[in-house]
Amino acid sequence: MKTALLWLSLLPLYSCASIDVCNEELLENVDFQGSDIAELQSPDVEHCQHLCTQHPTCLFFTFFGSLGTTDDRAFKCYLKSNPSGKPTSQTPLNGATSGFSLKALSCKPNLEPCLSQVYQNVDFGGADYRFLFTNDHEDCQRVCTLDPACQFFTFLEGDFRTQDVRFRCHLKYSWNIPRIPNIERKTGVTSGFSQNLFLNQDFKKGCQKTFFVNMDIPGNDLELVKAASVEHCQVMCSAHPQCTYFSFQSTGFNCNLKNNQQSLVAVAKEGTTSGLPARFCQLADDWLTTRYEGIDFFGSDIGFEPMDDVQQCQTKCTASPFCQFYTFADASFPDPIARRRCYLKRVVTLPAPPSVTKLTKAVSGFSGRNCGTTVF
């Protein structure tokens, strides 16, 4: 019964997500009350709208900008959704701006937008992986743009209150490749990735796979993510600028990213494979092309369609600008209602600071990699 309810709950989602109506209007001093599905940090309403557009189920949102120091809603982006696809309440509220997802194809959504705006007296807190000293915030943004790992930055100006950190440029990271929320073994399903995922640069030299089979590297945990295979785990480690090595547990699909630049000590452990990241080389795409039979990429559904086989499902996901990964339920799936359905999925990969707060004489912004040469 639990499985049947889960699949059936996606029916209104699919019908709402496929309505091709573009509404770009932003309603100032209006709050879409209720229907919250997620609360994220955001520096402005345009960034909040991009977050809503990338989120698998968000259909509308409310954003609060720079409010008073005692208001905990400042820089909050409330993502919202309901079966009707429309806000149930629109209430006048100073400081709030509300709007809609740009998922409709008629909006021609840009899933890799140029985020050229810089924010004076704003701190993007956390997510630091490196800092250096630069002349000004423009140099800091330029360094961030040229560093493949950097997604956003905070620069402390020359008259910042703490003297010994003036002119410091903090480079920051958030995941710019899809993270699968959960991976489970399940009868009658096959999962995989869009073949349009572009996760590393074009290098002539291929990467060397350095794996330690049935070996664990204990401790020094940086972050736990899910991975479909050890090769997929290596990709996740390679993407994170602080990951120095990893351990992958195949039973739970746990990819433990580690950070220790001083030592690497491996111990025997059945069912665990450890390895090293691969950088400045061309990663093999076998993890990307593999279809993972009996594995469900659980959650993050943007919709489903009836399909005859997994090949059609992969083709559909690859053709969709929103789809990053998929799960196909075949004729042997236990719930007959969900059989021969292709579930298309995605997660947010937009640069997203974990914290946005006011900070005098701080300047924050994003990498300009998607802006071309006109900005810098």
Coordinates of C-alpha atoms in Angstrom, one line a residue:
M1 CA 0.0 0.0 0.0
K2 CA 2.9 2.4 0.8
T3 CA 4.4 1.9 -2.6
A4 CA 1.0 2.4 -4.4
L5 CA 0.4 5.7 -2.5
L6 CA 3.8 6.9 -3.4
W7 CA 3.4 6.4 -7.1
L8 CA -0.1 7.7 -7.1
S9 CA 0.9 10.9 -5.4
L10 CA 2.8 11.9 -8.5
L11 CA -0.3 12.1 -10.6
P12 CA -1.1 15.8 -9.8
L13 CA 2.5 16.7 -10.0
Y14 CA 2.8 15.4 -13.6
S15 CA -0.3 17.2 -14.7
C16 CA 0.8 20.5 -13.1
A17 CA 4.4 20.4 -14.3
S18 CA 3.3 19.9 -17.9
I19 CA 1.1 23.0 -18.1
D20 CA 2.9 25.2 -20.7
V21 CA 1.8 28.6 -19.3
C22 CA 4.6 31.1 -18.8
N23 CA 4.0 33.7 -16.0
E24 CA 7.0 35.9 -15.5
E25 CA 5.2 38.5 -13.4
L26 CA 6.8 39.4 -10.0
L27 CA 4.3 40.7 -7.4
E28 CA 5.9 43.2 -5.0
N29 CA 4.7 43.4 -1.4
V30 CA 2.6 40.2 -1.9
D31 CA 3.0 37.0 0.0
F32 CA 1.8 33.6 -1.4
Q33 CA 0.8 32.2 2.0
G34 CA 1.2 28.5 2.7
S35 CA 2.0 25.6 0.4
D36 CA 5.7 25.7 1.4
I37 CA 7.9 22.8 0.3
A38 CA 11.4 24.2 0.9
E39 CA 13.1 27.1 2.5
L40 CA 16.4 28.3 0.9
Q41 CA 18.7 31.3 1.2
S42 CA 18.9 33.7 -1.7
P43 CA 20.3 37.2 -2.2
D44 CA 17.6 38.5 -4.6
V45 CA 14.2 37.6 -6.1
E46 CA 15.7 36.7 -9.5
H47 CA 18.0 34.1 -7.9
C48 CA 15.0 32.8 -5.9
Q49 CA 13.0 32.4 -9.1
H50 CA 15.9 30.4 -10.6
L51 CA 15.9 28.2 -7.6
C52 CA 12.1 27.6 -8.0
T53 CA 12.6 26.9 -11.7
Q54 CA 15.3 24.2 -11.0
H55 CA 13.5 22.6 -8.1
P56 CA 11.7 19.4 -9.2
T57 CA 8.3 20.4 -7.8
C58 CA 8.3 24.2 -7.1
L59 CA 5.6 26.0 -9.0
F60 CA 5.6 29.4 -7.2
F61 CA 7.5 31.2 -4.5
T62 CA 7.8 34.1 -2.0
F63 CA 11.0 36.0 -1.4
F64 CA 12.0 38.3 1.4
G65 CA 14.8 40.7 0.8
S66 CA 16.9 42.7 3.2
L67 CA 14.6 43.2 6.2
G68 CA 15.3 44.4 9.7
T69 CA 18.0 42.9 11.8
T70 CA 15.4 41.1 14.0
D71 CA 13.4 39.6 11.1
D72 CA 14.5 36.0 10.5
R73 CA 12.8 36.0 7.1
A74 CA 15.5 38.2 5.5
F75 CA 17.0 36.7 2.4
K76 CA 14.7 33.7 2.6
C77 CA 13.3 32.1 -0.5
Y78 CA 10.2 30.0 0.2
L79 CA 9.5 27.5 -2.6
K80 CA 5.9 26.4 -2.9
S81 CA 3.6 23.9 -4.7
N82 CA 0.2 22.4 -4.5
P83 CA -2.0 20.2 -6.7
S84 CA -3.8 23.1 -8.4
G85 CA -0.5 24.7 -9.5
K86 CA -1.7 28.1 -8.2
P87 CA -1.3 30.0 -4.9
T88 CA -4.3 29.5 -2.6
S89 CA -3.8 32.9 -1.0
Q90 CA -2.3 36.2 -2.0
T91 CA -1.8 38.6 0.9
P92 CA -0.4 42.1 1.0
L93 CA 2.9 42.1 2.9
N94 CA 5.7 44.7 2.9
G95 CA 9.1 43.3 2.0
A96 CA 7.8 40.2 0.2
T97 CA 8.0 39.5 -3.5
S98 CA 6.2 36.6 -5.0
G99 CA 6.3 34.9 -8.4
F100 CA 6.1 31.8 -10.4
S101 CA 8.4 29.0 -11.7
L102 CA 9.7 29.5 -15.3
K103 CA 9.5 25.7 -16.0
A104 CA 7.1 26.2 -18.8
L105 CA 8.9 25.7 -22.1
S106 CA 7.3 28.8 -23.5
C107 CA 9.4 30.7 -20.8
K108 CA 12.5 29.4 -22.6
P109 CA 14.1 28.7 -19.2
N110 CA 17.8 29.2 -18.8
L111 CA 19.1 26.5 -16.4
E112 CA 22.6 27.9 -16.4
P113 CA 21.9 31.6 -16.0
C114 CA 24.4 34.4 -15.8
L115 CA 24.5 35.6 -12.2
S116 CA 26.6 38.8 -12.6
Q117 CA 25.0 40.8 -9.8
V118 CA 27.3 41.7 -6.8
Y119 CA 25.8 42.4 -3.4
Q120 CA 27.2 45.2 -1.2
N121 CA 27.2 44.7 2.5
V122 CA 26.1 41.1 2.2
D123 CA 27.9 38.0 3.3
F124 CA 27.5 34.6 1.7
G125 CA 28.3 32.6 4.9
G126 CA 29.9 29.1 4.9
A127 CA 30.9 26.8 2.1
D128 CA 34.5 28.2 2.1
Y129 CA 37.2 26.0 0.6
R130 CA 40.0 28.5 -0.1
F131 CA 40.8 32.2 0.6
L132 CA 43.4 34.6 -0.8
F133 CA 43.9 38.3 -0.9
T134 CA 42.9 40.4 -3.9
N135 CA 42.8 44.1 -4.7
D136 CA 39.0 44.4 -4.8
H137 CA 35.8 42.5 -5.2
E138 CA 36.1 42.5 -9.0
D139 CA 39.4 40.7 -8.8
C140 CA 37.8 38.3 -6.3
Q141 CA 35.0 37.5 -8.7
R142 CA 37.5 37.1 -11.6
V143 CA 39.4 34.5 -9.5
C144 CA 36.2 32.7 -8.7
T145 CA 35.2 32.7 -12.3
L146 CA 38.6 31.1 -13.4
D147 CA 38.6 28.5 -10.6
P148 CA 36.4 25.6 -11.8
A149 CA 35.3 24.7 -8.3
C150 CA 34.2 28.2 -7.2
Q151 CA 30.5 28.9 -7.3
F152 CA 30.3 32.1 -5.3
F153 CA 32.5 34.4 -3.1
T154 CA 32.6 36.9 -0.4
F155 CA 35.2 39.7 -0.4
L156 CA 36.1 41.8 2.7
E157 CA 36.9 45.4 1.7
G158 CA 39.9 47.4 2.7
D159 CA 38.1 49.2 5.5
F160 CA 36.4 46.1 7.0
R161 CA 36.1 46.2 10.7
T162 CA 38.7 43.4 11.4
Q163 CA 42.0 44.6 10.1
D164 CA 43.8 41.3 9.6
V165 CA 41.2 40.0 7.2
R166 CA 40.8 43.0 5.0
F167 CA 41.1 42.4 1.2
R168 CA 40.4 38.7 1.8
C169 CA 38.6 36.9 -0.9
H170 CA 36.7 33.8 0.2
L171 CA 36.0 31.3 -2.5
K172 CA 33.0 29.0 -1.9
Y173 CA 31.5 25.8 -3.3
S174 CA 28.1 24.4 -3.7
W175 CA 27.2 21.3 -5.7
N176 CA 26.9 22.1 -9.4
I177 CA 26.4 18.5 -10.4
P178 CA 23.3 16.4 -9.5
R179 CA 23.2 14.8 -6.1
I180 CA 20.7 11.9 -6.0
P181 CA 18.8 12.3 -2.7
N182 CA 18.4 8.5 -2.1
I183 CA 19.2 5.2 -3.9
E184 CA 17.5 2.0 -3.1
R185 CA 17.4 -1.6 -4.3
K186 CA 14.0 -2.4 -5.7
T187 CA 12.5 -5.1 -7.9
G188 CA 11.3 -4.2 -11.4
V189 CA 13.1 -0.8 -11.8
T190 CA 16.1 0.5 -13.8
S191 CA 17.7 3.9 -13.3
G192 CA 20.2 6.0 -15.1
F193 CA 21.3 9.5 -16.1
S194 CA 20.7 11.9 -18.9
Q195 CA 23.4 11.6 -21.5
N196 CA 23.6 15.3 -21.7
L197 CA 25.2 15.8 -18.3
F198 CA 28.4 17.7 -18.8
L199 CA 30.4 17.2 -15.6
N200 CA 34.1 17.9 -16.5
Q201 CA 36.1 19.7 -19.0
D202 CA 37.6 18.3 -22.2
F203 CA 41.0 17.0 -21.5
K204 CA 43.1 14.9 -23.9
K205 CA 44.5 12.7 -21.1
G206 CA 42.2 10.2 -19.6
C207 CA 42.0 9.8 -15.8
Q208 CA 43.6 6.9 -14.0
K209 CA 41.2 4.9 -11.8
T210 CA 42.9 4.4 -8.4
F211 CA 40.6 2.1 -6.4
F212 CA 41.3 0.1 -3.2
V213 CA 38.9 -2.8 -3.3
N214 CA 37.6 -4.1 0.1
M215 CA 39.5 -1.3 1.8
D216 CA 38.1 1.6 3.9
I217 CA 39.8 4.8 4.8
P218 CA 38.2 5.6 8.1
G219 CA 37.7 9.1 9.6
N220 CA 38.2 12.5 8.1
D221 CA 34.6 12.6 6.9
L222 CA 33.8 15.7 4.8
E223 CA 30.3 14.8 3.4
L224 CA 28.1 11.8 2.8
V225 CA 26.4 11.6 -0.6
K226 CA 24.7 8.8 -2.5
A227 CA 26.3 7.2 -5.5
A228 CA 25.2 4.4 -7.8
S229 CA 28.7 2.9 -8.2
V230 CA 32.3 3.4 -7.1
E231 CA 32.9 5.2 -10.4
H232 CA 30.0 7.6 -9.6
C233 CA 31.5 8.1 -6.2
Q234 CA 34.8 9.1 -7.7
V235 CA 33.0 11.7 -9.9
M236 CA 31.4 13.2 -6.7
C237 CA 34.8 13.3 -5.0
S238 CA 36.5 14.8 -8.0
A239 CA 33.9 17.6 -8.2
H240 CA 34.3 18.7 -4.6
P241 CA 37.4 20.9 -4.1
Q242 CA 38.0 19.7 -0.5
C243 CA 37.7 15.9 -1.2
T244 CA 41.1 14.2 -1.0
Y245 CA 39.8 10.6 -1.1
F246 CA 36.6 8.6 -0.6
S247 CA 35.2 5.4 0.6
F248 CA 32.1 3.8 -1.1
Q249 CA 29.9 1.2 0.6
S250 CA 28.0 -0.7 -2.0
T251 CA 25.3 -2.1 0.3
G252 CA 23.9 1.3 1.1
F253 CA 25.2 3.3 -1.9
N254 CA 27.0 5.5 0.6
C255 CA 29.8 7.7 -0.9
N256 CA 31.8 9.1 2.0
L257 CA 33.9 12.0 0.9
K258 CA 37.0 12.6 3.0
N259 CA 39.4 15.5 3.6
N260 CA 42.9 14.9 4.9
Q261 CA 45.8 16.4 3.1
Q262 CA 48.4 14.9 5.5
S263 CA 47.9 11.2 5.5
L264 CA 46.0 8.3 3.9
V265 CA 45.6 5.1 5.9
A266 CA 43.5 2.3 4.5
V267 CA 42.2 -0.8 6.4
A268 CA 40.5 -3.9 5.2
K269 CA 36.7 -3.8 5.1
E270 CA 34.5 -6.2 3.1
G271 CA 32.1 -4.4 0.8
T272 CA 33.9 -1.1 0.8
T273 CA 35.9 0.3 -2.0
S274 CA 38.1 3.4 -1.5
G275 CA 39.8 5.7 -4.0
L276 CA 41.3 8.9 -5.1
P277 CA 39.7 11.8 -7.0
A278 CA 40.7 12.5 -10.6
R279 CA 41.3 16.1 -11.6
F280 CA 42.6 17.9 -14.7
C281 CA 42.0 14.8 -16.8
Q282 CA 39.1 13.3 -18.7
L283 CA 36.9 11.1 -16.5
A284 CA 35.5 7.9 -18.1
D285 CA 31.7 8.1 -18.7
D286 CA 30.9 4.5 -17.9
W287 CA 29.1 5.5 -14.8
L288 CA 27.0 7.9 -16.9
T289 CA 26.1 5.4 -19.7
T290 CA 25.4 2.5 -17.3
R291 CA 21.8 1.5 -16.7
Y292 CA 21.5 0.4 -13.1
E293 CA 19.1 -2.6 -13.0
G294 CA 17.2 -3.2 -9.7
I295 CA 18.1 0.3 -8.4
D296 CA 15.7 3.1 -7.8
F297 CA 16.9 6.7 -7.8
F298 CA 14.3 7.6 -5.3
G299 CA 12.6 11.0 -5.1
S300 CA 13.1 14.4 -7.0
D301 CA 10.4 13.5 -9.6
I302 CA 9.5 16.2 -12.1
G303 CA 6.9 13.9 -13.7
F304 CA 6.3 10.6 -15.4
E305 CA 5.2 9.3 -18.8
P306 CA 4.2 5.9 -20.0
M307 CA 7.1 4.1 -21.9
D308 CA 7.6 0.7 -23.4
D309 CA 11.2 0.2 -22.2
V310 CA 14.1 1.7 -20.4
Q311 CA 15.8 2.8 -23.7
Q312 CA 12.8 5.1 -24.4
C313 CA 13.0 6.4 -20.9
Q314 CA 16.7 7.3 -21.2
T315 CA 16.1 8.9 -24.5
K316 CA 13.2 11.0 -23.1
C317 CA 15.3 12.1 -20.1
T318 CA 18.2 13.0 -22.4
A319 CA 15.9 15.1 -24.6
S320 CA 14.3 17.0 -21.7
P321 CA 16.1 20.2 -20.7
F322 CA 15.1 19.6 -17.1
C323 CA 15.8 15.9 -16.6
Q324 CA 19.1 14.9 -15.0
F325 CA 18.3 11.3 -14.1
Y326 CA 15.5 8.8 -14.3
T327 CA 13.9 5.6 -13.0
F328 CA 11.9 3.2 -15.2
A329 CA 9.4 0.8 -13.7
D330 CA 9.1 -2.3 -16.0
A331 CA 6.4 -4.9 -16.3
S332 CA 7.6 -6.8 -13.3
F333 CA 7.2 -3.9 -10.9
P334 CA 5.1 -5.0 -7.9
D335 CA 2.5 -2.2 -8.3
P336 CA 0.6 -2.7 -11.6
I337 CA -0.4 1.0 -11.7
A338 CA 3.2 2.1 -11.9
R339 CA 4.3 -0.4 -14.5
R340 CA 6.0 0.9 -17.7
R341 CA 6.3 4.4 -16.3
C342 CA 9.3 6.6 -16.9
Y343 CA 9.9 8.9 -13.9
L344 CA 12.0 11.9 -14.9
K345 CA 14.0 13.6 -12.1
R346 CA 16.2 16.5 -11.3
V347 CA 17.7 18.5 -8.3
V348 CA 18.8 22.1 -7.9
T349 CA 22.4 22.7 -9.2
L350 CA 22.2 26.5 -9.2
P351 CA 24.9 28.1 -7.0
A352 CA 23.2 28.5 -3.6
P353 CA 24.8 30.0 -0.5
P354 CA 24.0 28.2 2.7
S355 CA 23.6 31.5 4.4
V356 CA 22.9 35.1 3.3
T357 CA 23.2 37.9 5.9
K358 CA 24.0 41.6 6.1
L359 CA 27.7 42.4 6.8
T360 CA 29.1 45.9 6.5
K361 CA 32.0 46.3 4.1
A362 CA 31.5 42.8 2.6
V363 CA 30.8 42.2 -1.1
S364 CA 29.4 38.9 -2.3
G365 CA 28.6 37.5 -5.7
F366 CA 28.7 34.5 -8.0
S367 CA 31.1 33.0 -10.5
G368 CA 30.8 34.6 -14.0
R369 CA 31.4 31.4 -16.0
N370 CA 28.0 31.5 -17.5
C371 CA 28.2 35.2 -18.4
G372 CA 30.7 35.0 -21.3
T373 CA 33.3 37.7 -21.7
T374 CA 31.0 40.7 -21.6
V375 CA 30.9 40.9 -17.8
F376 CA 34.6 40.6 -17.1

